[in-house]
Coordinates of C-alpha atoms and ligand atoms in Angstrom, one line a residue:
X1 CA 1.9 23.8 -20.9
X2 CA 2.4 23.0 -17.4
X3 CA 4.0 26.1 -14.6
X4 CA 4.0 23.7 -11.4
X5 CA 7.6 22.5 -10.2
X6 CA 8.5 19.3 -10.6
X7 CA 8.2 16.7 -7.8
X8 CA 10.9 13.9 -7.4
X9 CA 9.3 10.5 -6.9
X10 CA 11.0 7.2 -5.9
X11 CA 10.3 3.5 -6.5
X12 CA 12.9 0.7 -6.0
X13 CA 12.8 -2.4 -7.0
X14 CA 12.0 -0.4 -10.5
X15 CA 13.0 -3.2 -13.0
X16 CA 10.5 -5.5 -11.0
X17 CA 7.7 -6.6 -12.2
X18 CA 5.3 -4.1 -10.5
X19 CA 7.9 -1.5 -11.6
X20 CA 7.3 -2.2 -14.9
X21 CA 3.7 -1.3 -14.5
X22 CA 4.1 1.5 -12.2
X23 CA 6.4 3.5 -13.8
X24 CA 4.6 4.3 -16.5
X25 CA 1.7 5.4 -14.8
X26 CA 3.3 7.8 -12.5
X27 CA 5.2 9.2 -15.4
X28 CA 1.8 9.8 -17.5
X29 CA 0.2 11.9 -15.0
X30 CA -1.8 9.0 -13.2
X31 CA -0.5 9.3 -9.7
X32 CA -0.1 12.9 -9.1
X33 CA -2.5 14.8 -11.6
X34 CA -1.8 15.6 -15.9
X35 CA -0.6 18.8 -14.2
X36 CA 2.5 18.0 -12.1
X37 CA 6.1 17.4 -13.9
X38 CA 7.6 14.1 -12.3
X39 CA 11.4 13.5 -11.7
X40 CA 11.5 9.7 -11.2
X41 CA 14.3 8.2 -8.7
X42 CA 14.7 4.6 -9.4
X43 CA 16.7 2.3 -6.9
X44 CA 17.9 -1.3 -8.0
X45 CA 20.1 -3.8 -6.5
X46 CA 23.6 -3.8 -8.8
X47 CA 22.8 -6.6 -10.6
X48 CA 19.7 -5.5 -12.0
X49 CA 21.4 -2.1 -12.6
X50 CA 21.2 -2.9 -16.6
X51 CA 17.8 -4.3 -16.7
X52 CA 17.0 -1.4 -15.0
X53 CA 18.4 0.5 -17.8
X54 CA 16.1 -0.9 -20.6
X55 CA 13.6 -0.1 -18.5
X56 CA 14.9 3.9 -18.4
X57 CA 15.1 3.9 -22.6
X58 CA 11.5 2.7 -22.5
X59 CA 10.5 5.7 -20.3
X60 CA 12.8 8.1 -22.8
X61 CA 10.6 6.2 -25.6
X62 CA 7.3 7.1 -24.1
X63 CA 7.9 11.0 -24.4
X64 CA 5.6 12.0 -21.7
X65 CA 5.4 15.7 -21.2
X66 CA 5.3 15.0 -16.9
X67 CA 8.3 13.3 -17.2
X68 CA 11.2 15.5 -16.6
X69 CA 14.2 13.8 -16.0
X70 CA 15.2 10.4 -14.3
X71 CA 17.9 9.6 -11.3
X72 CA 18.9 6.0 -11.5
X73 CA 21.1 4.4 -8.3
X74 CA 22.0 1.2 -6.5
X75 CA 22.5 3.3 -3.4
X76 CA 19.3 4.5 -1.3
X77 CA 21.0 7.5 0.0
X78 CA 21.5 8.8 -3.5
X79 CA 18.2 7.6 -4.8
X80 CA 16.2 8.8 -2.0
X81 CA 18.1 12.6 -2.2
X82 CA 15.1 14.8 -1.9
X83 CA 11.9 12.8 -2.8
X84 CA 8.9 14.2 -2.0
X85 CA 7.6 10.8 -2.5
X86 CA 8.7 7.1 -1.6
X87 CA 7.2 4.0 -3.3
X88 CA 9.0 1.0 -1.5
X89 CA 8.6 -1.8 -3.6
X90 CA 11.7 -3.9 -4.2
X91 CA 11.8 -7.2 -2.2
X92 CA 11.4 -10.8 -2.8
X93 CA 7.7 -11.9 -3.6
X94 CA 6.3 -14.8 -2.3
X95 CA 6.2 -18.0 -4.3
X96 CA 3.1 -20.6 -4.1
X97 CA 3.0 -22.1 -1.0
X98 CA 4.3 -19.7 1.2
X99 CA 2.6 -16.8 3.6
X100 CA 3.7 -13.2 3.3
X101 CA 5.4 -13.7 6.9
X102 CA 7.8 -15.8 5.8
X103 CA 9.2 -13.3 3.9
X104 CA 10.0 -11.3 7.2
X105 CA 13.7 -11.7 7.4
X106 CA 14.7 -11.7 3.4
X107 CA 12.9 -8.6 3.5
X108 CA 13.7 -6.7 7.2
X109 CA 17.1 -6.5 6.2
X110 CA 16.0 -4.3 2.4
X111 CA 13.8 -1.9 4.9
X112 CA 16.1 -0.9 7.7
X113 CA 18.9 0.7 5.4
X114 CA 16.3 2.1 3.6
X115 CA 14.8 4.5 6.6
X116 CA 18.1 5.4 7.6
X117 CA 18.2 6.5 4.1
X118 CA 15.0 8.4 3.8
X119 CA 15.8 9.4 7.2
X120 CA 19.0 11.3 6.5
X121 CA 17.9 12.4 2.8
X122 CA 14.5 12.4 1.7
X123 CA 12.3 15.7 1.5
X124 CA 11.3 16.5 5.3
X125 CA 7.3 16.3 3.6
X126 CA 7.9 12.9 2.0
X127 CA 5.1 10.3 1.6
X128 CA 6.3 6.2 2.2
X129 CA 4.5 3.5 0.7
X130 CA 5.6 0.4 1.1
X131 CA 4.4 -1.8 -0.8
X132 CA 7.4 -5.1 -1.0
X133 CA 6.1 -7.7 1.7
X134 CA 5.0 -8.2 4.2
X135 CA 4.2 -4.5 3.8
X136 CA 2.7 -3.5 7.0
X137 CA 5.9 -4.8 9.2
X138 CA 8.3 -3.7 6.4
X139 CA 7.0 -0.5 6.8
X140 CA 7.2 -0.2 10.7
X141 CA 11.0 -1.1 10.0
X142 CA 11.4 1.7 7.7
X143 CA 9.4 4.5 10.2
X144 CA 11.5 2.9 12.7
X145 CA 14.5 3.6 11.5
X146 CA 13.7 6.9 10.6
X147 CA 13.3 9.2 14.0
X148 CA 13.7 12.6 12.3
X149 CA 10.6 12.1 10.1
X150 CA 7.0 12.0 11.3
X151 CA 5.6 8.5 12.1
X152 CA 2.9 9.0 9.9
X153 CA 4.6 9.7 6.9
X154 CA 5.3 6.0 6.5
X155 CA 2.5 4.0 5.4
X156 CA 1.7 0.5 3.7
X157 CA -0.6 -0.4 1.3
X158 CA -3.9 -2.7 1.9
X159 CA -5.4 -0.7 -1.3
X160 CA -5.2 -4.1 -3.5
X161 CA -7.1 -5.7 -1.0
X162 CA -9.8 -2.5 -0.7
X163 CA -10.2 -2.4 -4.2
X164 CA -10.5 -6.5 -4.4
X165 CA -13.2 -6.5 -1.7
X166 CA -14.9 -3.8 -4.0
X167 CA -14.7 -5.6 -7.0
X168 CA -15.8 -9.2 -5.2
X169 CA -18.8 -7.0 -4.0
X170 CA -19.8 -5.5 -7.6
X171 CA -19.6 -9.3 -9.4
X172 CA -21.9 -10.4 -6.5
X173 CA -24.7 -8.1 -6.7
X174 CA -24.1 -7.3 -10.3
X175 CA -24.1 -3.6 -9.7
X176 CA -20.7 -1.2 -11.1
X177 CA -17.8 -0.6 -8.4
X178 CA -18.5 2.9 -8.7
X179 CA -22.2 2.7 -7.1
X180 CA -20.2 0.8 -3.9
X181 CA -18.8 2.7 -1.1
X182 CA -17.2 2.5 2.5
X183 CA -15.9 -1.2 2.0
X184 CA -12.9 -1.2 5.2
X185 CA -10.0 -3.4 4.6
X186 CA -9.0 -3.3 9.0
X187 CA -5.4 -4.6 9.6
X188 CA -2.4 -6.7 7.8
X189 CA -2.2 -7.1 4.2
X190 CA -2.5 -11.1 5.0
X191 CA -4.4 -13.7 5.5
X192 CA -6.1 -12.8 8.6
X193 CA -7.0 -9.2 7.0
X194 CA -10.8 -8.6 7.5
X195 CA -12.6 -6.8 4.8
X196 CA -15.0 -4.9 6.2
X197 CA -18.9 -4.7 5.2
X198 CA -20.7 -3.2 8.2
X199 CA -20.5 -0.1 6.7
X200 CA -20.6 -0.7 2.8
X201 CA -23.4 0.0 0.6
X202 CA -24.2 -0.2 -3.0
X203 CA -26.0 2.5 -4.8
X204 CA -26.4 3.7 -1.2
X205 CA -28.1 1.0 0.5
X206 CA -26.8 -1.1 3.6
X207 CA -24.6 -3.7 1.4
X208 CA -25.4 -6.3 4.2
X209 CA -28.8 -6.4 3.1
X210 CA -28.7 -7.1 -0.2
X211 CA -26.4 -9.8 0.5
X212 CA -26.6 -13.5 2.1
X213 CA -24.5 -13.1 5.4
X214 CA -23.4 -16.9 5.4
X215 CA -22.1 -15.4 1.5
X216 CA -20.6 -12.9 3.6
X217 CA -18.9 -14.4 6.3
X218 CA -17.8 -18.0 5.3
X219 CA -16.9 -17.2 1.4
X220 CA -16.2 -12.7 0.8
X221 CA -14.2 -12.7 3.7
X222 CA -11.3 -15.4 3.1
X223 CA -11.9 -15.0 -0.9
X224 CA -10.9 -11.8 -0.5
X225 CA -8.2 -12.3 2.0
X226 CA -6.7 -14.6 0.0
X227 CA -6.9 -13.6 -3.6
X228 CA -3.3 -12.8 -3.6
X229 CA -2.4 -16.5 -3.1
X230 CA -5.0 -17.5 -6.0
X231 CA -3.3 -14.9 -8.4
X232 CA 0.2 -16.3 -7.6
X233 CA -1.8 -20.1 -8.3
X234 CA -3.1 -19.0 -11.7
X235 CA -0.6 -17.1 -12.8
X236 CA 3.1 -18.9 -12.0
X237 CA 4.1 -15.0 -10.1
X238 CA 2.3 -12.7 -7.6
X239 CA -0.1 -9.5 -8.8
X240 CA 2.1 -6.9 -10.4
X241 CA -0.7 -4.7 -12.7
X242 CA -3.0 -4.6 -9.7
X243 CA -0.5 -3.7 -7.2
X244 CA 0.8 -1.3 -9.5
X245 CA -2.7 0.2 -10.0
X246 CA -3.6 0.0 -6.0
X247 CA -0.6 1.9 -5.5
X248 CA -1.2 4.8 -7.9
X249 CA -4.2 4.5 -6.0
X250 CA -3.2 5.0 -2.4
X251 CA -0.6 7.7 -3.4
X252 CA -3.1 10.1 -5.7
X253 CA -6.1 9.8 -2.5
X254 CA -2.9 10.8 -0.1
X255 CA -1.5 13.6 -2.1
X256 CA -4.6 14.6 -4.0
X257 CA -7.5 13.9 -1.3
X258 CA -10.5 11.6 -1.3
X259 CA -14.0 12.3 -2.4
X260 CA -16.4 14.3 -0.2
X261 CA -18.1 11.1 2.1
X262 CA -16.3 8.2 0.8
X263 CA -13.4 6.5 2.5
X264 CA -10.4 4.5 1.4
X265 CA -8.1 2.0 3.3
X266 CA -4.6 2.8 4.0
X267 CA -2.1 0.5 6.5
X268 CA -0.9 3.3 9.1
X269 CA 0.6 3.7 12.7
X270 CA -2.4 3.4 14.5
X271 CA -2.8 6.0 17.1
X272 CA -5.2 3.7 19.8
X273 CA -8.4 4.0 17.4
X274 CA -10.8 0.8 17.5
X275 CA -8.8 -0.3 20.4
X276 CA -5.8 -0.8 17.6
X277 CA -2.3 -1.6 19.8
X278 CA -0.6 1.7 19.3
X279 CA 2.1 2.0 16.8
X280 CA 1.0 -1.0 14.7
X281 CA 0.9 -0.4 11.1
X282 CA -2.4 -1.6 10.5
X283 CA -5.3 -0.9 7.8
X284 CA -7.7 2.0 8.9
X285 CA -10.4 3.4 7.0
X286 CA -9.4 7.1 5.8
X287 CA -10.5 10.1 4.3
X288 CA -7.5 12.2 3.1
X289 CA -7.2 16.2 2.2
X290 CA -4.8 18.7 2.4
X291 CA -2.0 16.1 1.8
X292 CA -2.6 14.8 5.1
X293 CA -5.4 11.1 6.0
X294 CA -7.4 11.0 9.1
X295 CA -8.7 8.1 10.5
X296 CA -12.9 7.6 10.1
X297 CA -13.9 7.8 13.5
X298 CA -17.1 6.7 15.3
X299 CA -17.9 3.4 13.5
X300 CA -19.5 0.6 15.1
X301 CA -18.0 -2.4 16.1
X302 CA -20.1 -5.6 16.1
X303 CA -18.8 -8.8 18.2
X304 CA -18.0 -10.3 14.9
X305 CA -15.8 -7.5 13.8
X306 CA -14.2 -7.3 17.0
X307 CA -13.2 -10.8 16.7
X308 CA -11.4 -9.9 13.3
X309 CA -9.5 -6.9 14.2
X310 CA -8.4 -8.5 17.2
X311 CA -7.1 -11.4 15.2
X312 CA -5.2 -9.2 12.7
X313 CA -4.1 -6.7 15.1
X314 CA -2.3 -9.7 17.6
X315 CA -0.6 -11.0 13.7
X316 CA 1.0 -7.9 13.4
X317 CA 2.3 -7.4 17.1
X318 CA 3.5 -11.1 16.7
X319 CA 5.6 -10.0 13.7
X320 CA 6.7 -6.9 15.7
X321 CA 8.1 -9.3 18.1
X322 CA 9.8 -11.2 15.6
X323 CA 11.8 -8.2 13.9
X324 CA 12.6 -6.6 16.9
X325 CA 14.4 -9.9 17.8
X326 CA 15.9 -9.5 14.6
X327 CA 17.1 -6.0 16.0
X328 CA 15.3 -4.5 13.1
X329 CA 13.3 -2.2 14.9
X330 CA 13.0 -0.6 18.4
Ligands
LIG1 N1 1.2 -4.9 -0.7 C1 0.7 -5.5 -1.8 O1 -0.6 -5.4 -2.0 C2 1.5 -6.2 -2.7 C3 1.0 -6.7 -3.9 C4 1.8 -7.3 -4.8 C5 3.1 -7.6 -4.5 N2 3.6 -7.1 -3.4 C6 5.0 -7.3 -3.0 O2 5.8 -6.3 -3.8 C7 7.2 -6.8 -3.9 C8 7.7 -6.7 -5.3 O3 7.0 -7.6 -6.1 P1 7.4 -7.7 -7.7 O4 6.4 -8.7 -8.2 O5 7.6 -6.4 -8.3 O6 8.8 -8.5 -7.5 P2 10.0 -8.7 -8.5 O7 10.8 -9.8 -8.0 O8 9.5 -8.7 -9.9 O9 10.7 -7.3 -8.4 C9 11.4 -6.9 -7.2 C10 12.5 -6.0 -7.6 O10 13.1 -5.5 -6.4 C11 14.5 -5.5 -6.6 N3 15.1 -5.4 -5.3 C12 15.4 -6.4 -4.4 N4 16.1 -5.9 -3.3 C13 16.1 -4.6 -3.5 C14 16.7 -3.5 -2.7 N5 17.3 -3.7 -1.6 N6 16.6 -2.3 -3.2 C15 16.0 -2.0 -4.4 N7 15.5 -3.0 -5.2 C16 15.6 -4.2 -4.7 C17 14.8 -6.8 -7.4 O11 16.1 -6.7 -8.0 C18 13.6 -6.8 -8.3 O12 13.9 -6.2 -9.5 C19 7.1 -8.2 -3.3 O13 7.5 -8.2 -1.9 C20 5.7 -8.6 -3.4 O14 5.3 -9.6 -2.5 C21 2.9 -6.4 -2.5
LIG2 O1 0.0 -12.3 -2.2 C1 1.2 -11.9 -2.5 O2 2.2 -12.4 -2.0 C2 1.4 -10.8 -3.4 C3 0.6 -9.6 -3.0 O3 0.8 -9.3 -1.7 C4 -0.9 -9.8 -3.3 O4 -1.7 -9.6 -2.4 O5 -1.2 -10.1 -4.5

């Protein structure tokens, strides 16, 4: 039997795709520990209000203890009344051919209303994650239109892409992803994301060294970076059970605090670290405790790694520009 008080917990888009695997993993226990009730707040667009409803009975089916009751809304101001937490998923995934950018206006236009939203109702504590694309701008929309709530509550998730870079890195050397640590995914969840191995190592050696930096540079880098577009390739719609799992992921190591040494990557309003534009939402590496993420500090920065961050970091003030000419954020 479990004393703790329940927590309420939004996702939207919640008869999606990535809803359908997320849901059910928050409502187990997954996210937030097997000791903390869950109320789950589930925002849809109207017309997938009764999609959205099978997806509510399943819930009901599952009987999970955590689960203790469910809010279901096509308004964000009454599905976003008190959440401690804010997984902001619902938008339009990209089809094959296209880059998460060109998403930018379909998708502005979901984020804006969606601050003002958490803005005027949400828990004064909650914890965004957007995770609908292009995350990292979609997410500067939301904080944007939020000024009552701390910048940093609003983050966006490069965890897929950490935890792809970890897995790329255990097929290559043949060693388990638990025995590899420090991987850095620095920047936009995009193509021009670098995933970081200066600092990586495997069963606590260097990971450079035990790896072919031609490998490293001219094959890791973009296979990683563009592993979303290959899913999407192979299999007719973009990742759902990975994101679903990445974002579990980023939420627990938020709320629940990452292992003593090891780091995570988490898109956040960057605060000048690493020579990071200030105010970009842009993938740090981060320990977290107390509810709260700190930026790893004091890492060095090679030429080559310079180069990257730079690239990624002038991507992302380029799709600033663009939405604030949509009048989407300050
Ligand atoms: N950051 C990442 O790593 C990552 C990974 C995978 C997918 N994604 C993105 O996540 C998003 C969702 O993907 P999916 O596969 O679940 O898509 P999906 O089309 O299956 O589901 C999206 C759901 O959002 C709903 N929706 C649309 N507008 C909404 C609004 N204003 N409010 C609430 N709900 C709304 C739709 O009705 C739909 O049910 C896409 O933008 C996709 O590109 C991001
Ligand atoms: O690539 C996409 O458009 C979906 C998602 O962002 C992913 O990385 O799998």
């Amino acid at each position: 039997m479990t004393t703790k008080p329940p927590v309420r917990v939004a996702v939207t888009g919640a008869a999606g795709q990535i809803g359908y695997s997320l849901l059910f993993r928050i409502a187990s226990g997954d996210m937030l520990g097997k000791d903390q009730p869950v109320i789950l707040h589930l925002l849809e667009i109207t017309p997938a209000l009764k999609a959205l409803n099978g997806v509510v009975m399943e819930l009901r089916d599952c009987a999970f203890p955590l689960l203790a009751d469910i809010v279901t809304s096509d308004d964000p101001m009454v599905a976003f009344k008190d959440v401690d937490y804010a997984l902001l998923v619902g938008a339009m995934p990209r089809k094959a051919g296209m880059e998460r950018g060109d998403l930018l206006g379909a998708n502005g236009g979901i984020f804006k209303p969606q601050g003002e939203a958490l803005n005027a109702v949400a828990s004064r504590d909650v914890k965004v994650l957007v995770v609908g694309n292009p995350a990292n701008t979609n997410a500067l929309i939301a904080q944007q239109n939020a000024p009552d709530l701390d910048p940093k509550q609003f983050t966006a998730m490069v965890r897929l892409d950490h935890n792809r870079a970890i897995s790329q890195l255990a097929e290559k050397t043949g060693k388990p992803v638990s025995s590899i640590q420090n991987i850095t995914i620095w920047g936009n969840h995009s193509s021009t994301q670098y995933p970081d191995l200066s600092q990586a190592t495997v069963d606590g050696q260097p990971a450079l060294e035990q790896i072919d930096r031609e490998w490293y540079e001219s094959s890791y880098i973009s296979t990683v970076a563009k592993r979303g577009a290959a899913i999407i390739e192979a299999r007719g719609s973009s990742s759902a059970a990975s994101a679903a799992s990445a974002a579990i992921d980023h939420m627990r190591d938020w709320a629940l605090g990452t292992p003593q040494g090891q780091w995570v990557s988490m898109g956040i309003p960057s605060d000048g670290s690493y020579g990071v534009p200030e105010g970009l939402i842009y993938g740090f590496p981060v320990t977290c405790s107390g509810g709260q993420y700190q930026i790893v500090q004091g890492l060095e920065v090679s030429d080559f790694s310079r180069g990257k961050m730079d690239a990624t970091a002038q991507e992302l003030s380029e799709e600033r520009d663009e939405v604030r000419k949509l009048g989407l954020v300050k």
